[in-house]
Coordinates of C-alpha atoms in Angstrom, one line a residue:
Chain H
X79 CA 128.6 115.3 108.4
X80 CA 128.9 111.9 107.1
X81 CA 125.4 110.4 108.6
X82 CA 124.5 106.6 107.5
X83 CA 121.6 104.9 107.0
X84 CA 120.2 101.8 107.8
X85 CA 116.8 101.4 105.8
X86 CA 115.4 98.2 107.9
X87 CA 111.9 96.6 105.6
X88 CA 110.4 93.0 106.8
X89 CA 110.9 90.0 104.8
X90 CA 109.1 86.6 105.1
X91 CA 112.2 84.7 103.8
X92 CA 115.7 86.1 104.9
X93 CA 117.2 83.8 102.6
X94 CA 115.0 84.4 99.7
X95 CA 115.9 88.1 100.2
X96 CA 119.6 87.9 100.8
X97 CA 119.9 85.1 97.4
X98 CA 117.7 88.3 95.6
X99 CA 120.0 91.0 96.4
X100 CA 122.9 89.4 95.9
X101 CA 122.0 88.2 92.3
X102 CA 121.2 92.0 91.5
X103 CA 125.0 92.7 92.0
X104 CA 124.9 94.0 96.1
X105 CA 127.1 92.5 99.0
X106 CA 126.2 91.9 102.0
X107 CA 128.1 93.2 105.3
X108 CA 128.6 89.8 107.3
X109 CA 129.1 91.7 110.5
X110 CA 125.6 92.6 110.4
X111 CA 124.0 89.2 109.2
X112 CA 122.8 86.0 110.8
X113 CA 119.5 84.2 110.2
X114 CA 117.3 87.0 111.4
X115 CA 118.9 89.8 109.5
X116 CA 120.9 90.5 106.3
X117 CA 122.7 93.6 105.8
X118 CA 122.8 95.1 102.3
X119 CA 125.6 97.3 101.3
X120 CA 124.4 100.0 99.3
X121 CA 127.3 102.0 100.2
X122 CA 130.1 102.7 102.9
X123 CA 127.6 104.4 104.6
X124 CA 123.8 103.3 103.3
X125 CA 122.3 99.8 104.0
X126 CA 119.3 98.1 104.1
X127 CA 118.7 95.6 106.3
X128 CA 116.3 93.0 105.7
X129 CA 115.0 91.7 108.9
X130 CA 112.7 88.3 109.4
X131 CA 109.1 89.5 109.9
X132 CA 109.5 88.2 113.9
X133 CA 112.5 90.3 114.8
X134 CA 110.9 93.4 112.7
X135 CA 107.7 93.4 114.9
X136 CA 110.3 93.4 118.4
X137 CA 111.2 97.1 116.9
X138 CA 107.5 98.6 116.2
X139 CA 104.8 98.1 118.7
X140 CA 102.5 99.0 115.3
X141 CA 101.0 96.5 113.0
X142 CA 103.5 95.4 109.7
X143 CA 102.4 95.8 106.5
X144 CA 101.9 93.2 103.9
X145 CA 103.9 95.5 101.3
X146 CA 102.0 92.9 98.5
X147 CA 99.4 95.5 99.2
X148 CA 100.2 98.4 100.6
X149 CA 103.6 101.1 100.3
X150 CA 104.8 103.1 103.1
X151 CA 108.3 104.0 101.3
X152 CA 109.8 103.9 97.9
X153 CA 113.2 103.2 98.5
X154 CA 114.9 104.9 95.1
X155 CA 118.6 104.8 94.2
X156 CA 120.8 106.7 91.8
X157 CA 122.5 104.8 88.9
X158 CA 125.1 106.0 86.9
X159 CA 123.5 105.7 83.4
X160 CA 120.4 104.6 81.6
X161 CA 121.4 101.0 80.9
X162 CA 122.5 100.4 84.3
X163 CA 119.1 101.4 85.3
X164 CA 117.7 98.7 82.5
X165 CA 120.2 96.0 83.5
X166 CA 119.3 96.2 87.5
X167 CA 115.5 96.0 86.8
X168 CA 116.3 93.0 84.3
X169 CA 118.4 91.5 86.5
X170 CA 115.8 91.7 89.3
X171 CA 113.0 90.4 87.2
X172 CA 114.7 87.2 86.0
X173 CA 116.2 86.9 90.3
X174 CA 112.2 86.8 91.3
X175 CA 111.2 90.6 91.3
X176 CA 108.7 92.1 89.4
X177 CA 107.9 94.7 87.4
X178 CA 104.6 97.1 87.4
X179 CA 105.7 100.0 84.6
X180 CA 107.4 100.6 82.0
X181 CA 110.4 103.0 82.3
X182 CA 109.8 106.7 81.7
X183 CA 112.3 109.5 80.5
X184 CA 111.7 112.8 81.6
X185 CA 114.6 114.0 79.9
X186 CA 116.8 115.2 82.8
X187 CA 116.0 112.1 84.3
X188 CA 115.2 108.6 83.4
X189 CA 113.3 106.2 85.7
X190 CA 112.6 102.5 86.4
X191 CA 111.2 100.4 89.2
X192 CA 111.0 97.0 90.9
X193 CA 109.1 95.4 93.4
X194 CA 111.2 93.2 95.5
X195 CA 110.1 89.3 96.3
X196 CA 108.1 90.4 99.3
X197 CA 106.7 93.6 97.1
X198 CA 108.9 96.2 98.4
X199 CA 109.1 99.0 96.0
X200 CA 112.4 99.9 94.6
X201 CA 113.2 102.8 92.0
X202 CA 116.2 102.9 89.8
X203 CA 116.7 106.6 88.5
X204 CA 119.1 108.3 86.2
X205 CA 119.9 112.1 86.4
X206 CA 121.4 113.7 83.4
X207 CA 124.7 115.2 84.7
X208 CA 123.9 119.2 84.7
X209 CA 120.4 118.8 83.1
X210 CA 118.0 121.5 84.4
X211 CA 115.3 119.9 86.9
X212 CA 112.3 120.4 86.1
X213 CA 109.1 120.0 88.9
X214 CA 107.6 116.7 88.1
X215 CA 104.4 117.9 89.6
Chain M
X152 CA 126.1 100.2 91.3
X153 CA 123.8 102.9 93.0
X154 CA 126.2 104.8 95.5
X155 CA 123.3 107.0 97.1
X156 CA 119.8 106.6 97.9
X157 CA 116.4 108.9 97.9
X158 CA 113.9 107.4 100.7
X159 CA 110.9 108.7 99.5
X160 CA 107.3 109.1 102.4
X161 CA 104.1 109.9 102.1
X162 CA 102.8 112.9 104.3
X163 CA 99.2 114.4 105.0
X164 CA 101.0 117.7 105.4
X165 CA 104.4 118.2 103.8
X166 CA 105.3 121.7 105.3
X167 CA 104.3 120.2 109.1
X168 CA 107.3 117.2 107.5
X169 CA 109.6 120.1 106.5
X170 CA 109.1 122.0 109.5
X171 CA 109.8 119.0 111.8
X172 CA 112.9 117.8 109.8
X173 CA 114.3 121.2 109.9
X174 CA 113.7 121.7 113.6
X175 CA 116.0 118.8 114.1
X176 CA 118.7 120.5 112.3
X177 CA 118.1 118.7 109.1
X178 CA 118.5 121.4 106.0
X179 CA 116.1 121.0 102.7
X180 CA 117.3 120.8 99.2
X181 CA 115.2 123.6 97.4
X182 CA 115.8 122.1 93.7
X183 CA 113.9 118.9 94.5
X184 CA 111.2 120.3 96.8
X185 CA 107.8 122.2 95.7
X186 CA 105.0 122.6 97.5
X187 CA 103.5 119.0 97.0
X188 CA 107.3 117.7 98.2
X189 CA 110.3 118.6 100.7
X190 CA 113.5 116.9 100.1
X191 CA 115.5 116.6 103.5
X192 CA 119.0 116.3 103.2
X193 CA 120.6 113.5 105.8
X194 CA 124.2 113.8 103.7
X195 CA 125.7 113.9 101.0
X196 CA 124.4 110.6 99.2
X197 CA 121.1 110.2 101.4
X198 CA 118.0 112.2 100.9
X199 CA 115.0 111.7 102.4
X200 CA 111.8 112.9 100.3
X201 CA 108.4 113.6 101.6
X202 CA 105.6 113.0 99.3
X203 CA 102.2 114.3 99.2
X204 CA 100.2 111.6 99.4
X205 CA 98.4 112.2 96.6
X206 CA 101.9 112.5 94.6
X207 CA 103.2 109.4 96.3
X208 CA 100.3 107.5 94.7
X209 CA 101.3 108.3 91.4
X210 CA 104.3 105.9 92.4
X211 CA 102.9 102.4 93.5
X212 CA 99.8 100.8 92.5
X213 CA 99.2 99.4 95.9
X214 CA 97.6 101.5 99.1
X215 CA 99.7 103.8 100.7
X216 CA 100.1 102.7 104.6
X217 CA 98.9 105.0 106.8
X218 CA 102.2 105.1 109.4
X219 CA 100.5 105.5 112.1
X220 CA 98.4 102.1 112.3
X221 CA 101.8 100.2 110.7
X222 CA 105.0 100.2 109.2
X223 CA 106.3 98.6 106.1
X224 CA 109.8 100.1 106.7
X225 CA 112.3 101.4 109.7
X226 CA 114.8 104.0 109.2
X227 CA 117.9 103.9 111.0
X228 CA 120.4 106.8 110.9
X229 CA 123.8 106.8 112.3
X230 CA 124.7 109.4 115.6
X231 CA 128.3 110.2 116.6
X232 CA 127.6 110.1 120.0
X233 CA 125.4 109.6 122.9
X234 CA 124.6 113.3 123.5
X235 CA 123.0 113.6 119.5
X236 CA 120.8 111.0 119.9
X237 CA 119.3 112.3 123.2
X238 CA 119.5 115.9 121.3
X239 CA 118.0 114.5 118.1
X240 CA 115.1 112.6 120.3
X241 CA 114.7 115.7 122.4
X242 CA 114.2 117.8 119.6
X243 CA 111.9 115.6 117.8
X244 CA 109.6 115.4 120.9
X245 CA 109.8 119.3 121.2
X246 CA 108.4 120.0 117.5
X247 CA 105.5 117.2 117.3
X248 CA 106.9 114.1 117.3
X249 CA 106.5 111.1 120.2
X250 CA 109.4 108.6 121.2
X251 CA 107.5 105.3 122.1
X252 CA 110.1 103.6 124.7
X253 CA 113.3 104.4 126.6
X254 CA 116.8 104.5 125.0
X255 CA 118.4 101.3 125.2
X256 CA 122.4 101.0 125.8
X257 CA 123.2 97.3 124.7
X258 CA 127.0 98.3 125.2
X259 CA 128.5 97.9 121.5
X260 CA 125.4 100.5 120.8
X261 CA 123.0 103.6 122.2
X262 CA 119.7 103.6 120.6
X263 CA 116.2 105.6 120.7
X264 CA 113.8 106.8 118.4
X265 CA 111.3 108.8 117.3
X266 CA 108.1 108.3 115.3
X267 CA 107.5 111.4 113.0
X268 CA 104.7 113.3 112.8
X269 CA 102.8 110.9 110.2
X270 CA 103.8 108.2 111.9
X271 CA 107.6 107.0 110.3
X272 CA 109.7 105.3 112.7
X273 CA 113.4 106.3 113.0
X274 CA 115.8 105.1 114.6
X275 CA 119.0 106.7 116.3
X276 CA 122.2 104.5 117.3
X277 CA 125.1 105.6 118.4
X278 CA 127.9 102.8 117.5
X279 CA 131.1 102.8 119.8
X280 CA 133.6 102.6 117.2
X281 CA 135.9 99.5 117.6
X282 CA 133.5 97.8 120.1
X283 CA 132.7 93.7 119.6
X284 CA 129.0 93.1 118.0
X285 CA 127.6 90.4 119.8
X286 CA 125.8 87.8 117.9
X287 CA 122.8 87.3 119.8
X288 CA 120.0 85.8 117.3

């Protein structure tokens, strides 16, 4: 079946967020915005949505985590070649991101990552189209 | 741009993680799982990837979150009706997992939840299609 997603993370500055996503090359589904919330369109059927740390906390009754310090996901998406992987994490460093590593190429796969303004960690990865996968651990 | 997305968790235990995805009907994608990770399949474009801790640390250089105490992320996954949330919920609480309120029926949407065994949150909703979102923040 054709399941969505909605990967919801906290944000101390919706604007901040929505002005960072946007500059990395995303849209954002209007329908699912205002000033609490801003719906990133990953695909027709993946989002993130970046909620204002108030209105996060109304949908956990557990403390929220300062992702500066501490990572309870890695949210990693699938680009379609190695530069596109190099031009997202540049494009996110020069938006406000950072960086914390230097890209690594297993081979069958090549890697990057970014950490978003409020820290969330984002991969980039590249699979090589029919490359054998080899366990990473 | 990325068209599909790999959420990758940390677990303490990642057949207990398998065991519980699969109960809910989820199936596991042998070529990216091994015995220090289970890759859960939500569709075609959306994988879900438990970690080992102690693998997951070789991702972040911050403190992983112990899911439990707090949350750094919601995930949200899209039902096609009423009846598979309550199945998906009921099915959950049946292989180890806990549901921490009531379902909720705003109208436009059916929700409940379940928190996972190492303490993820997700989220069920149930969209009627066609219905008017109200903007209420």
């Amino acid at each position: 079946m054709h399941r969505s997603i909605f990967v919801n993370l906290a944000t101390k500055d919706v604007q901040r967020s929505k002005d960072f996503v946007t500059a990395l090359g995303f849209s954002i589904e209007p329908k699912f915005s205002n000033e609490v919330a801003s719906c990133v369109i990953i695909d027709e059927n993946i989002f993130v949505m970046l909620l204002a740390e108030e209105f996060f906390k109304t949908f956990t009754p557990k403390e929220l985590v300062d992702p500066a310090k501490a990572t309870e996901t890695l949210i990693c998406l699938s680009c379609s070649s190695r530069e596109e992987v190099d031009e997202l994490v540049a494009k996110a460093v020069a938006a406000g991101g950072t960086t914390y590593k230097e890209p690594t190429d297993y081979g069958f796969m090549y890697g990057h990552a970014f950490a978003d303004p409020d820290g969330h960690i984002w991969e980039l990865n590249y699979m090589a189209p029919n490359a054998e996968v080899q366990h990473l651990q | 741009m990325p068209q599909s997305i790999c959420l990758n968790l940390p677990t303490k235990d990642v057949q207990r993680a398998q065991d519980f995805m699969s109960s809910l009907g989820f199936r596991i994608e042998s070529r990216f799982s091994s015995e220090t990770s289970s890759c859960v399949i939500i569709s075609e474009n959306i994988l879900v990837m438990f970690l080992q801790e102690n693998v997951f640390k070789t991702f972040t250089p911050k403190e992983i979150v112990d899911a439990k105490k707090a949350n750094e992320m919601l995930i949200s996954l899209g039902c096609g009706s009423r009846e598979e949330v309550d199945e998906l919920v009921a099915k959950a609480i049946a292989a180890g997992g806990t549901t921490i309120e009531d379902a909720t029926d705003y109208g436009f949407m059916y929700s409940h939840g379940f928190v996972d065994p190492d303490g993820h949150m997700w989220g069920l909703n149930y969209m009627v299609p066609n219905a008017e979102i109200p903007r209420t923040q």
